[in-house]
mmCIF file of C-alpha atoms and ligand atoms in Angstrom:
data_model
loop_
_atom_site.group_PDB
_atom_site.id
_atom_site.type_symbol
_atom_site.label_atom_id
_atom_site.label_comp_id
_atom_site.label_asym_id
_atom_site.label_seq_id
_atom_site.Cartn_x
_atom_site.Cartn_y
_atom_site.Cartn_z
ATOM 1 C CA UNK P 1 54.177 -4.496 31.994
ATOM 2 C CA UNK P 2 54.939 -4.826 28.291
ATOM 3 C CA UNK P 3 58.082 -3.304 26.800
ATOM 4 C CA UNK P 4 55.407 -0.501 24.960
ATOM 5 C CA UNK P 5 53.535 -0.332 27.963
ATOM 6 C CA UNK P 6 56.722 0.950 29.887
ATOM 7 C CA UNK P 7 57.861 3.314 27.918
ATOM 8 C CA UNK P 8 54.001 5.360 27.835
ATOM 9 C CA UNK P 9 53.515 8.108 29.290
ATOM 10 C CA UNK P 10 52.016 8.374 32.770
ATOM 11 C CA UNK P 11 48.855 10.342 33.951
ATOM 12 C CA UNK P 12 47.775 10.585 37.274
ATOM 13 C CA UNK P 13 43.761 10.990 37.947
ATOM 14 C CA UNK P 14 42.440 12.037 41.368
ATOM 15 C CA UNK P 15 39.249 11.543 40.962
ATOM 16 C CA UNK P 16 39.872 8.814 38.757
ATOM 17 C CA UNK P 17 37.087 6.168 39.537
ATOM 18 C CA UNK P 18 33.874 8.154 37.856
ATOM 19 C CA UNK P 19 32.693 10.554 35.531
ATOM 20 C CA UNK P 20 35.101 12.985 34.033
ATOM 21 C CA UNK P 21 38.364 11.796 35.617
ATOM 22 C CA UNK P 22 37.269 8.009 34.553
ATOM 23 C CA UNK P 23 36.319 8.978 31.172
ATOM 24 C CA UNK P 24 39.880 10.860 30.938
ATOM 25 C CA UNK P 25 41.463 8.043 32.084
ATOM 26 C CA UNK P 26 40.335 5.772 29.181
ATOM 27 C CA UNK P 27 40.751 8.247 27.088
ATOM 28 C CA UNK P 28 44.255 8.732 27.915
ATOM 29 C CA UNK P 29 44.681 4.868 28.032
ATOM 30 C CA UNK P 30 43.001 4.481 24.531
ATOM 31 C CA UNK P 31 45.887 6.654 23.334
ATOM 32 C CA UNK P 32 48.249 4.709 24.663
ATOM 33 C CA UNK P 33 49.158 6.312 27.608
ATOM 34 C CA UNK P 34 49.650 4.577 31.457
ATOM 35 C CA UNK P 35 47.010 5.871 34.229
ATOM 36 C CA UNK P 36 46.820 5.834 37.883
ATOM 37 C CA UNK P 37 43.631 6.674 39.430
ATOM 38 C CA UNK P 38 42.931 7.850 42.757
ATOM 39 C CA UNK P 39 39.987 8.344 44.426
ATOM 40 C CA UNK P 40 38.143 7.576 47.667
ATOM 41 C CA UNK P 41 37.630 4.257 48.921
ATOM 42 C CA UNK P 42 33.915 2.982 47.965
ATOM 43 C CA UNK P 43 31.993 0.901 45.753
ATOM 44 C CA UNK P 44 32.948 3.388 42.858
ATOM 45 C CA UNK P 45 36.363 2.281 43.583
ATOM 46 C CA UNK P 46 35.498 -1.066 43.811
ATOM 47 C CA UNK P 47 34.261 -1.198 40.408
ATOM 48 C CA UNK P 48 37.027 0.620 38.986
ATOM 49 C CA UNK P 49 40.126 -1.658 40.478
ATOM 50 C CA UNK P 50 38.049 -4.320 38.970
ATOM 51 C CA UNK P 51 37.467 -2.989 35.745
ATOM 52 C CA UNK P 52 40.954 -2.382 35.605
ATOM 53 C CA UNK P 53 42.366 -5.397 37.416
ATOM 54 C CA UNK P 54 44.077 -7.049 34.076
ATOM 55 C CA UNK P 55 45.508 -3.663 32.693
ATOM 56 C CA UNK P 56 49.235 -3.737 33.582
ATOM 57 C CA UNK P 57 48.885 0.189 32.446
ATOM 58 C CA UNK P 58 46.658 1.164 35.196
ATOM 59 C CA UNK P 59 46.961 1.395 38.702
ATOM 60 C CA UNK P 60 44.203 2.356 40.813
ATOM 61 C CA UNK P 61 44.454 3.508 44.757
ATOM 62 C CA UNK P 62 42.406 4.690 47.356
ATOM 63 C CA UNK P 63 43.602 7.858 48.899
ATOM 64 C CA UNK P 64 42.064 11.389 50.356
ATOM 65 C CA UNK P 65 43.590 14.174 48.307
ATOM 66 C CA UNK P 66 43.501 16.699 51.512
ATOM 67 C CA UNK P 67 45.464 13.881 53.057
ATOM 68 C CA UNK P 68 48.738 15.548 52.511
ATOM 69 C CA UNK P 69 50.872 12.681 53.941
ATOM 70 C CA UNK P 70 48.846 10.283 51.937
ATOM 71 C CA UNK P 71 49.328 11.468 49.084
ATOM 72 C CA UNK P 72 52.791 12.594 48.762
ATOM 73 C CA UNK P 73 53.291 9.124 49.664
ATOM 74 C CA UNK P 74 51.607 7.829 47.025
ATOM 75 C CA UNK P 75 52.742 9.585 44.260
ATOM 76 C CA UNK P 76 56.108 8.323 45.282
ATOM 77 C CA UNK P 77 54.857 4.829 44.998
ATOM 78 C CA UNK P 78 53.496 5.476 41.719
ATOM 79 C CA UNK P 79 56.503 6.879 40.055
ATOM 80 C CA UNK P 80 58.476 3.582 41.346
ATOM 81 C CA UNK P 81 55.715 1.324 39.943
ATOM 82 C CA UNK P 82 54.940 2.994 36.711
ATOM 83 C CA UNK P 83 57.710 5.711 35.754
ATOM 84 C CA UNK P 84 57.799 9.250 35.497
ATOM 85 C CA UNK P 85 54.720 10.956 36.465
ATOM 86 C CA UNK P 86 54.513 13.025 32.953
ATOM 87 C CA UNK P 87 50.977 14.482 33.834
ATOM 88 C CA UNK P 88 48.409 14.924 36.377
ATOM 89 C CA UNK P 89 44.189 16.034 36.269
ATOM 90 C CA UNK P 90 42.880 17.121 39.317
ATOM 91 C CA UNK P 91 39.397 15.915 39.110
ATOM 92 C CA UNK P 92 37.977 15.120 42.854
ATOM 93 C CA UNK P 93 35.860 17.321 43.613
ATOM 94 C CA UNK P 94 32.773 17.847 45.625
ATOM 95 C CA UNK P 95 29.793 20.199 44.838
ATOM 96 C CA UNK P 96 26.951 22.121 46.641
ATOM 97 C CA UNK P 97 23.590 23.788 45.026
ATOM 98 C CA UNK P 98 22.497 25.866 48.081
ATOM 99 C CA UNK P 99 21.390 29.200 48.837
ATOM 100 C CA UNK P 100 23.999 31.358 50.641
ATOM 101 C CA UNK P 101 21.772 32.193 53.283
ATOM 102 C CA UNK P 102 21.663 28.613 53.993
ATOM 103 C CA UNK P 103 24.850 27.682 53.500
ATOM 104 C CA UNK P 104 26.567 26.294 56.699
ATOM 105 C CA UNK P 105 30.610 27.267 57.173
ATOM 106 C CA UNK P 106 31.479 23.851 57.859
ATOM 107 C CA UNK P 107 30.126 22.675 54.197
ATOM 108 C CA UNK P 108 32.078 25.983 52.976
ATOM 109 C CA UNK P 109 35.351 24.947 54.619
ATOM 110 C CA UNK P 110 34.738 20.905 53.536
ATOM 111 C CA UNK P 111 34.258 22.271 49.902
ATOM 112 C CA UNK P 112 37.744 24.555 50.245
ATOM 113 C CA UNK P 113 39.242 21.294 51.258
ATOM 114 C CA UNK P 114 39.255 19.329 48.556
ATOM 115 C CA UNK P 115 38.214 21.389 46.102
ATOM 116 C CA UNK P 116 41.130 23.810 46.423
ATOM 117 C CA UNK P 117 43.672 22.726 49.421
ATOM 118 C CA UNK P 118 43.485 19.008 47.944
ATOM 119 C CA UNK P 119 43.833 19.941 44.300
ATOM 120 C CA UNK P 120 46.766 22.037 45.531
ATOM 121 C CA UNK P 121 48.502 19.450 47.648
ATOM 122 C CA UNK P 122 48.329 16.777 44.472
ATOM 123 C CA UNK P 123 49.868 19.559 42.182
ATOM 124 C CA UNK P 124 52.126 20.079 44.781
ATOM 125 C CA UNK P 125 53.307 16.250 45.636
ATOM 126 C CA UNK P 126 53.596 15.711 41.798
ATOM 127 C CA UNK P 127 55.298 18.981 40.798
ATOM 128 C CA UNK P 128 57.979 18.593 42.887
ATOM 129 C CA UNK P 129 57.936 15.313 41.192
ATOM 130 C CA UNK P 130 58.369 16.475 38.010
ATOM 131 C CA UNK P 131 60.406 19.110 38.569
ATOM 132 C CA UNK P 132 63.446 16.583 39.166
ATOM 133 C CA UNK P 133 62.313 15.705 35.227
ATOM 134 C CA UNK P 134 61.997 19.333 33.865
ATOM 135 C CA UNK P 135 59.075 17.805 32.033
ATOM 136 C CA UNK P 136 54.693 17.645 32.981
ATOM 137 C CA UNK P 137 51.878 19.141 32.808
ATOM 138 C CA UNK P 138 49.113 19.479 35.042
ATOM 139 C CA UNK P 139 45.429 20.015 34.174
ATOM 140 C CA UNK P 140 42.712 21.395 36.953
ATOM 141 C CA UNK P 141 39.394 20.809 36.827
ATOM 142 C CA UNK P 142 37.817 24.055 37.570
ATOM 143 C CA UNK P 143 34.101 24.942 36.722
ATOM 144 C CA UNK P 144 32.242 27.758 34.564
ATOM 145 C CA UNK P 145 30.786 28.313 38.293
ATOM 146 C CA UNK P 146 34.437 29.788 39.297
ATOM 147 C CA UNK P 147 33.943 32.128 36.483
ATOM 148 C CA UNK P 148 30.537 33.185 37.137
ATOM 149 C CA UNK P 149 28.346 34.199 39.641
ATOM 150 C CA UNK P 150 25.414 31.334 39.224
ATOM 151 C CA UNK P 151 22.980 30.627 41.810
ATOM 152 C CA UNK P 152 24.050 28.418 44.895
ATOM 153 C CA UNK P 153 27.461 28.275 44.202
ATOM 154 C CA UNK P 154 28.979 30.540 46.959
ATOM 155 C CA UNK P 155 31.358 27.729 48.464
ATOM 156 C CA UNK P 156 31.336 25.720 45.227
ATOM 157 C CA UNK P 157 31.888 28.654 43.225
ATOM 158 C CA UNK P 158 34.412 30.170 45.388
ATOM 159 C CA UNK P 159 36.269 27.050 45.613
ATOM 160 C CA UNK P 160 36.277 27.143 41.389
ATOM 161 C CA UNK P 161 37.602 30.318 41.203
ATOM 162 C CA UNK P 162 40.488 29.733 43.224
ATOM 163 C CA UNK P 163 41.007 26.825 41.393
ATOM 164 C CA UNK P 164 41.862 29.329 38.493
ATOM 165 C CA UNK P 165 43.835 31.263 39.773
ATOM 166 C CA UNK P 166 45.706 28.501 41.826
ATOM 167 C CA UNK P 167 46.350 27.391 38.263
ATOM 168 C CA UNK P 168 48.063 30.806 36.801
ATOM 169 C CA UNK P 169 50.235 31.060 39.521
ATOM 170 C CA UNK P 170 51.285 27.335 39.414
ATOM 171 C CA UNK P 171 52.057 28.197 35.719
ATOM 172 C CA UNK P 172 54.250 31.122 36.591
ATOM 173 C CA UNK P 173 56.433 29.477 40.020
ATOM 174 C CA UNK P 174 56.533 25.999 37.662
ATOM 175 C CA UNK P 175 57.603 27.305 34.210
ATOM 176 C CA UNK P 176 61.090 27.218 35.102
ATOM 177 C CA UNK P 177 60.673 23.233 35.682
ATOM 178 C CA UNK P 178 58.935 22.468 32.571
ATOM 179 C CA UNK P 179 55.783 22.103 33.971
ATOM 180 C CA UNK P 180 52.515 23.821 32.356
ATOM 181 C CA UNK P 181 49.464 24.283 34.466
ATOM 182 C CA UNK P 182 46.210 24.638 33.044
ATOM 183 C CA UNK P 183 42.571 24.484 33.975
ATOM 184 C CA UNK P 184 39.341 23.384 32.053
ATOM 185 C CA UNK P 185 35.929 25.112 32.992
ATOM 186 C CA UNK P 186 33.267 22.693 31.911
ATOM 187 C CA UNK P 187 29.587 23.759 32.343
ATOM 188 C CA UNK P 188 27.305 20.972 33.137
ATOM 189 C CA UNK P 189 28.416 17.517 31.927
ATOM 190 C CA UNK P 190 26.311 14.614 32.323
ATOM 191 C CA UNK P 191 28.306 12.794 35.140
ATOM 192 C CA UNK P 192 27.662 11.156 38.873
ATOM 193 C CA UNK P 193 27.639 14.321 40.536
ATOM 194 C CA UNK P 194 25.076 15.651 38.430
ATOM 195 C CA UNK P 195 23.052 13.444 37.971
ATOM 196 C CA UNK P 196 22.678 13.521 42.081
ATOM 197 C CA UNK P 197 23.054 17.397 42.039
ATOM 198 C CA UNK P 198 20.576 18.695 39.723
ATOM 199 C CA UNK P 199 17.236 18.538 40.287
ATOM 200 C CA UNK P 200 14.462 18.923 36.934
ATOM 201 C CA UNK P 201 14.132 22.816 37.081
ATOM 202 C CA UNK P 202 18.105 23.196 37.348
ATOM 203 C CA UNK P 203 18.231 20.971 34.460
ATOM 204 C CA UNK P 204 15.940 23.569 32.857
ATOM 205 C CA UNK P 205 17.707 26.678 33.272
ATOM 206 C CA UNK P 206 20.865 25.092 32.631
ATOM 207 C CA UNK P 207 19.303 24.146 28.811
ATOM 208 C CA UNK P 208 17.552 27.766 28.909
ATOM 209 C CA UNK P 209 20.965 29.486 29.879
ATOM 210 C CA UNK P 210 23.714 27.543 27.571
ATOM 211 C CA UNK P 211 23.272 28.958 23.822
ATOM 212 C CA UNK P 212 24.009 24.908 22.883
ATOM 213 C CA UNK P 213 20.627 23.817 24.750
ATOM 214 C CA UNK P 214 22.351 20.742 26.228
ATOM 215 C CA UNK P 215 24.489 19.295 28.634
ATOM 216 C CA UNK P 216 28.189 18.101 27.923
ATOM 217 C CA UNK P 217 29.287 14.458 27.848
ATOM 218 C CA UNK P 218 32.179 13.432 29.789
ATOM 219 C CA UNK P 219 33.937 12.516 26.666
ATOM 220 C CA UNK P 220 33.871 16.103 25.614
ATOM 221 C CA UNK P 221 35.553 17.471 28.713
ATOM 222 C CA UNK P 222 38.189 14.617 28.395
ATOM 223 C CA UNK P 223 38.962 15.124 24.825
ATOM 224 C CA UNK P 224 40.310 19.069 26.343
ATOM 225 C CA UNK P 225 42.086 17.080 29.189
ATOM 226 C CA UNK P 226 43.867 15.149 26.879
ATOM 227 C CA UNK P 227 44.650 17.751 24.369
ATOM 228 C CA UNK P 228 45.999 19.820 27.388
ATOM 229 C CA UNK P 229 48.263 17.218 29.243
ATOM 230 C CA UNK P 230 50.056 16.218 25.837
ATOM 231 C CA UNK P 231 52.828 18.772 25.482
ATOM 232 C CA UNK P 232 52.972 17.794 21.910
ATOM 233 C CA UNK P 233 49.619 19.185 20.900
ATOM 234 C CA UNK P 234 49.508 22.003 23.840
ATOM 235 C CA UNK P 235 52.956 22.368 24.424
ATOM 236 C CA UNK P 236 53.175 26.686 24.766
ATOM 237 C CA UNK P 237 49.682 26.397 26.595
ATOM 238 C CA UNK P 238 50.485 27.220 30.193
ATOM 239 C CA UNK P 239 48.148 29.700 33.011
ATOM 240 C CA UNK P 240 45.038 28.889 30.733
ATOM 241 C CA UNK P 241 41.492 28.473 31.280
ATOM 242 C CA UNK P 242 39.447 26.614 28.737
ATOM 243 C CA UNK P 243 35.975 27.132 28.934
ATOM 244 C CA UNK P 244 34.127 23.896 27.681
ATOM 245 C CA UNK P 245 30.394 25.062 28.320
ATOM 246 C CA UNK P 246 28.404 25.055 25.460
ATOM 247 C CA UNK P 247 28.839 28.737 25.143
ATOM 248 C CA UNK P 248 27.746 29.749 28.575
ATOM 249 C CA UNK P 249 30.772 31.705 29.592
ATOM 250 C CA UNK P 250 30.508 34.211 26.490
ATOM 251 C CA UNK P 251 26.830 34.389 26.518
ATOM 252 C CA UNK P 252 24.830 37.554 27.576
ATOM 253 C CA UNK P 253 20.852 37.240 27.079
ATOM 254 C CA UNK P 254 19.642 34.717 24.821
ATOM 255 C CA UNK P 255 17.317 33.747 22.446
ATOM 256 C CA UNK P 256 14.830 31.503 24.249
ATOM 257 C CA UNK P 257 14.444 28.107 23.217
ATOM 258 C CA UNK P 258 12.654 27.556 19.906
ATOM 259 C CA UNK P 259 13.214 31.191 18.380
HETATM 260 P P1 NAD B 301 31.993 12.624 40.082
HETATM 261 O O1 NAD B 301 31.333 12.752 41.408
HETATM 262 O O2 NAD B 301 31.454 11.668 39.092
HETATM 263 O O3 NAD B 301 33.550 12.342 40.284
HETATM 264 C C1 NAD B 301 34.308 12.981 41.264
HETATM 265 C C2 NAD B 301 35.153 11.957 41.975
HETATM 266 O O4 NAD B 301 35.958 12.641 42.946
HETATM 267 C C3 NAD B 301 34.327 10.913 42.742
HETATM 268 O O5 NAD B 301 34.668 9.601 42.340
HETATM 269 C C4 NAD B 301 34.687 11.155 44.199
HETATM 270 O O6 NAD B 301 34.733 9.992 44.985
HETATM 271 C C5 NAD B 301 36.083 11.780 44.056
HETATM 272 N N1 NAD B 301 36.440 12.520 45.257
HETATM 273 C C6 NAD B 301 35.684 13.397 45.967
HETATM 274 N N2 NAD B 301 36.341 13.813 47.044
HETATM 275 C C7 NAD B 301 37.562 13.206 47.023
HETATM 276 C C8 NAD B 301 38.683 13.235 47.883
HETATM 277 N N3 NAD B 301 38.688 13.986 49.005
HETATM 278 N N4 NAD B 301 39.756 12.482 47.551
HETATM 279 C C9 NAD B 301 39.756 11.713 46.456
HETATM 280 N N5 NAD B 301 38.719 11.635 45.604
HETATM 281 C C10 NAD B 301 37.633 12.377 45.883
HETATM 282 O O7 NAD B 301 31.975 14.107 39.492
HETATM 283 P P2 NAD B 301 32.419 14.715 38.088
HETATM 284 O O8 NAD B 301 31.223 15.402 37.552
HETATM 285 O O9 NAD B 301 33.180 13.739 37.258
HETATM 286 O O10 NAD B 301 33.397 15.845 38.619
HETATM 287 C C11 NAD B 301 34.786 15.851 38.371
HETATM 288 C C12 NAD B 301 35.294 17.271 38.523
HETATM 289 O O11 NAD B 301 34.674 18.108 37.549
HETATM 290 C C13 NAD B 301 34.960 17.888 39.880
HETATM 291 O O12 NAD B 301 36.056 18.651 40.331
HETATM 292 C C14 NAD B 301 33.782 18.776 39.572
HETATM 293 O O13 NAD B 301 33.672 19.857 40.474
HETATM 294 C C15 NAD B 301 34.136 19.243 38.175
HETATM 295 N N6 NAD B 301 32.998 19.723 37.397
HETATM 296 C C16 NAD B 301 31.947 18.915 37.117
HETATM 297 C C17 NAD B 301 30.883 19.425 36.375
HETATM 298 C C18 NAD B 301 29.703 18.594 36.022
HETATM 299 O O14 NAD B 301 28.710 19.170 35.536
HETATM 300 N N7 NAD B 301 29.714 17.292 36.221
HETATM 301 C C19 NAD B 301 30.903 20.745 35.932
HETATM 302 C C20 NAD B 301 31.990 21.540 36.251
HETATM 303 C C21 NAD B 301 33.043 21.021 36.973
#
């Protein structure tokens, strides 16, 4: 690692290998922060540790983030390898579209794991972490689905909106360390899970239901991520939700398209 290199900040991304937690991650890099990405083991791993392979400022793992033991012992690790852990995004996630007469408890409960128990046990592992530092900040990715009631989203949904509040009362118990917890609520961002998720007439009501008429690029959820990790730009931020949804959140009917 070069003397600059050492002295950067460090991120931690779960989730870190695609879409918004990988676009985060060279966001964060591009600004000269260090990364370390986590995610499960796979070919979207694979790609990343390569990708990565001659950046001294990343490290990439494979780990389970509702693999409590797994993780607290890699966060360790990664403080001993690439300093203090100065922020964390809590991007793995997992997503269902599916009626909730259909919806089988076992996908409910899988979705509660890591959605909510896994986020939880990374803020956990890293706060405690940080708290020896009286200095971080943690960012959660939530959804605009934990803030309202779209269709299909009972276990997905659910999962969001514990997400948020998860993140106000991680605020409150971790003010007192220095730590700020927030959460972003992006609407529906052109990423991997997407892309397998939504089908053409979701992609249609999605564009008939955001005032904006689009989906979000990755790059615009990670530009919030950044700004919300850096207590220099968000530094009195803390217990937040930031919407970034193309105005879906705040909408109530809407012009259609074209008027
Ligand atoms: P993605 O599928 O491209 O990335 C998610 C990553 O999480 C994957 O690489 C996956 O392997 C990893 N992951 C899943 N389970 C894991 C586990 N148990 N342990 C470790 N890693 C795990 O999806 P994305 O669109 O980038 O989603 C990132 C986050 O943003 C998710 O929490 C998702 O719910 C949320 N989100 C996405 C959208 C969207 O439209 N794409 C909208 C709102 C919220």
């Amino acid at each position: 690692m070069t003397a600059s290199a050492a002295d950067a900040r460090l991120c931690v991304i779960t989730g870190g290998a695609s879409g918004i937690g990988r676009t985060a991650a060279e966001l964060l890099l591009a600004r000269g922060w260090k990364v370390a990405l986590i995610d499960l083991p796979g070919k979207t791993l694979d790609e990343a540790t390569d990708a990565f392979a001659s950046n001294t400022a990343v490290r990439v793992d494979a780990c389970n983030v509702t693999d409590e033991a797994a993780v607290e012992k890699l966060l360790a690790a990664v403080e001993a390898s690439h300093g203090p852990i100065a922020g964390v995004v809590n991007s793995a996630g997992i997503a269902a579209d599916i009626h909730t007469l259909d919806t089988p408890v076992d996908l409910f409960r899988k979705i509660l794991d890591v959605n909510v128990i896994g986020s939880f046990i990374v803020a956990r592992a890293a706060a405690r972490l940080m708290a020896k530092h009286q200095h971080g900040a943690i960012v959660n990715i939530a959804s605009i689905s934990g803030l309202r009631g779209s269709k299909g989203r009972v276990a997905y949904g659910t999962s969001k909106g514990a997400v948020i509040t998860m993140t106000q009362v991680l605020a409150n118990d971790l003010a007192k360390y220095g730590i700020r917890v927030n959460a972003i609520a992006p609407g529906p961002v052109e990423t991997p899970m997407v892309k397998a998720l939504h089908t053409d007439a979701d992609r249609k009501l999605w564009r008939t239901f955001v005032p904006m008429r689009r989906y979000a690029q990755p790059e615009e959820i990670a530009s919030a991520i950044a700004f919300l990790v850096d207590g220099t730009q968000s530094g009195y931020i803390t217990g937040e939700v930031i919407a970034v949804d193309g105005g879906f959140r705040g909408a109530g009917i809407i012009l259609p398209e074209g008027a």
